[in-house]
Amino acid sequence: MVDWHLVKEMKPPRTQQEWEAEFRKYQQFPEFRILNHDMTLTEFKFIWYMEYSHRMWGRVVGLAYILPAAYFWRKGWLSRPMKGCVLALCGLVCFQGLLGWYMVKSGLEEKPDSYDIPRVSQYRLAAHLGSALVLYSASLWTGLSLLLPRHQLPETRQLLRLRHFAHGTTALVFLTALSGAFVAGLDAGLVYNSFPKMGERWIPDDLLAFSPTLRNIFENPTTVQFDHRILGVATVTAITALYLFSRKIPLPRRTRMAAASLLAVACMQVGLGISTLLLYVPTPLAATHQSGSLALLSAALWLAAELRRLPK
């Protein structure tokens, strides 16, 4: 889909003529001319419906936020703090949709100075994913805050350290998931398909091949994969340490369950990541690994919610 209309695009092409007209529009862009020049109309329909489904699902998500929020607001069921939260969430939903089109648009632009294949900007992809993660995290945290009763936990020094450790670990999980957008955007999962070494070396020769050096962090596929590996190892190490530390503190059963779940999901996610790499990034496994990052973030938020401080 090479254009964006909030309402008009909700109706897909139906006749052969409409499909051919849509295909001709796609043929004007670099992705077709350089990458998919031998694509048939049937193949085009497949990728078109993939994008169409994603956009329509985004609209369903938006309505799932906005319509109940408007109804609850009108009924007077929202407290003043909750009204601010609801406005922020609905604003994030709208922003996410605009950011999605801004990302897609980058894959349609002419880039005469680039020798790379046409693709969306990894920066915009990371922004789109980051925005989605913020929206999801804020929604989950709001729900957990409303549904889970706070524990009567004694404010000891150990508990304070555990709470700070849990917050830091959650931020690390978020950062690792966000770095995955750069891996996906640059196809960085295909440059070194071995583990734990990258090829025959622990630190590859082309780690800092780009100039200036800072470009490597966001634009060099080797560096992007290396960073994602380091972040992944750091995340699972932090989660393991967090779990072991939590065992030394008397905690409620539900909180212990959250800590154990976080460790279990982290181990599963590491296994998925390594398998995806070694098997040359098959799409179903890569999608499962991406879903695993959301499950891991959810478990981290759950534990952080369990450790909330009682209001004074």
PDB file of N, CA and C in Angstrom, residues 11-25 41 44:
ATOM      1  N   LYS A  11     -11.650   0.251   2.288  1.00  0.00           N
ATOM      2  CA  LYS A  11     -12.289  -0.592   1.274  1.00  0.00           C
ATOM      3  C   LYS A  11     -11.223  -1.107   0.303  1.00  0.00           C
ATOM      4  N   PRO A  12     -10.936  -2.409   0.320  1.00  0.00           N
ATOM      5  CA  PRO A  12      -9.877  -2.935  -0.562  1.00  0.00           C
ATOM      6  C   PRO A  12     -10.353  -3.012  -2.014  1.00  0.00           C
ATOM      7  N   PRO A  13      -9.406  -3.127  -2.958  1.00  0.00           N
ATOM      8  CA  PRO A  13      -9.794  -3.314  -4.365  1.00  0.00           C
ATOM      9  C   PRO A  13     -10.628  -4.583  -4.528  1.00  0.00           C
ATOM     10  N   ARG A  14     -11.585  -4.547  -5.425  1.00  0.00           N
ATOM     11  CA  ARG A  14     -12.474  -5.704  -5.620  1.00  0.00           C
ATOM     12  C   ARG A  14     -12.386  -6.279  -7.027  1.00  0.00           C
ATOM     13  N   THR A  15     -12.364  -5.406  -8.011  1.00  0.00           N
ATOM     14  CA  THR A  15     -12.356  -5.889  -9.390  1.00  0.00           C
ATOM     15  C   THR A  15     -10.917  -6.050  -9.889  1.00  0.00           C
ATOM     16  N   GLN A  16     -10.769  -6.744 -11.008  1.00  0.00           N
ATOM     17  CA  GLN A  16      -9.464  -6.924 -11.614  1.00  0.00           C
ATOM     18  C   GLN A  16      -8.857  -5.580 -12.001  1.00  0.00           C
ATOM     19  N   GLN A  17      -9.676  -4.670 -12.496  1.00  0.00           N
ATOM     20  CA  GLN A  17      -9.198  -3.354 -12.903  1.00  0.00           C
ATOM     21  C   GLN A  17      -8.664  -2.561 -11.699  1.00  0.00           C
ATOM     22  N   GLU A  18      -9.372  -2.645 -10.591  1.00  0.00           N
ATOM     23  CA  GLU A  18      -8.926  -1.932  -9.392  1.00  0.00           C
ATOM     24  C   GLU A  18      -7.601  -2.496  -8.880  1.00  0.00           C
ATOM     25  N   TRP A  19      -7.460  -3.821  -8.921  1.00  0.00           N
ATOM     26  CA  TRP A  19      -6.196  -4.429  -8.481  1.00  0.00           C
ATOM     27  C   TRP A  19      -5.036  -4.035  -9.406  1.00  0.00           C
ATOM     28  N   GLU A  20      -5.298  -4.014 -10.690  1.00  0.00           N
ATOM     29  CA  GLU A  20      -4.245  -3.632 -11.638  1.00  0.00           C
ATOM     30  C   GLU A  20      -3.852  -2.174 -11.463  1.00  0.00           C
ATOM     31  N   ALA A  21      -4.823  -1.320 -11.165  1.00  0.00           N
ATOM     32  CA  ALA A  21      -4.514   0.094 -10.922  1.00  0.00           C
ATOM     33  C   ALA A  21      -3.659   0.243  -9.655  1.00  0.00           C
ATOM     34  N   GLU A  22      -3.991  -0.521  -8.623  1.00  0.00           N
ATOM     35  CA  GLU A  22      -3.213  -0.484  -7.380  1.00  0.00           C
ATOM     36  C   GLU A  22      -1.802  -1.006  -7.618  1.00  0.00           C
ATOM     37  N   PHE A  23      -1.682  -2.050  -8.433  1.00  0.00           N
ATOM     38  CA  PHE A  23      -0.379  -2.630  -8.750  1.00  0.00           C
ATOM     39  C   PHE A  23       0.471  -1.641  -9.530  1.00  0.00           C
ATOM     40  N   ARG A  24      -0.139  -0.903 -10.454  1.00  0.00           N
ATOM     41  CA  ARG A  24       0.604   0.086 -11.244  1.00  0.00           C
ATOM     42  C   ARG A  24       1.160   1.188 -10.348  1.00  0.00           C
ATOM     43  N   LYS A  25       0.401   1.569  -9.317  1.00  0.00           N
ATOM     44  CA  LYS A  25       0.906   2.577  -8.380  1.00  0.00           C
ATOM     45  C   LYS A  25       2.151   2.056  -7.662  1.00  0.00           C
ATOM     46  N   LEU A  41       0.939 -10.162 -10.046  1.00  0.00           N
ATOM     47  CA  LEU A  41      -0.197  -9.535  -9.380  1.00  0.00           C
ATOM     48  C   LEU A  41      -0.634 -10.358  -8.164  1.00  0.00           C
ATOM     49  N   PHE A  44       1.687  -9.622  -5.397  1.00  0.00           N
ATOM     50  CA  PHE A  44       1.424  -8.275  -4.894  1.00  0.00           C
ATOM     51  C   PHE A  44       0.218  -8.271  -3.961  1.00  0.00           C
TER      52      PHE A  44
END
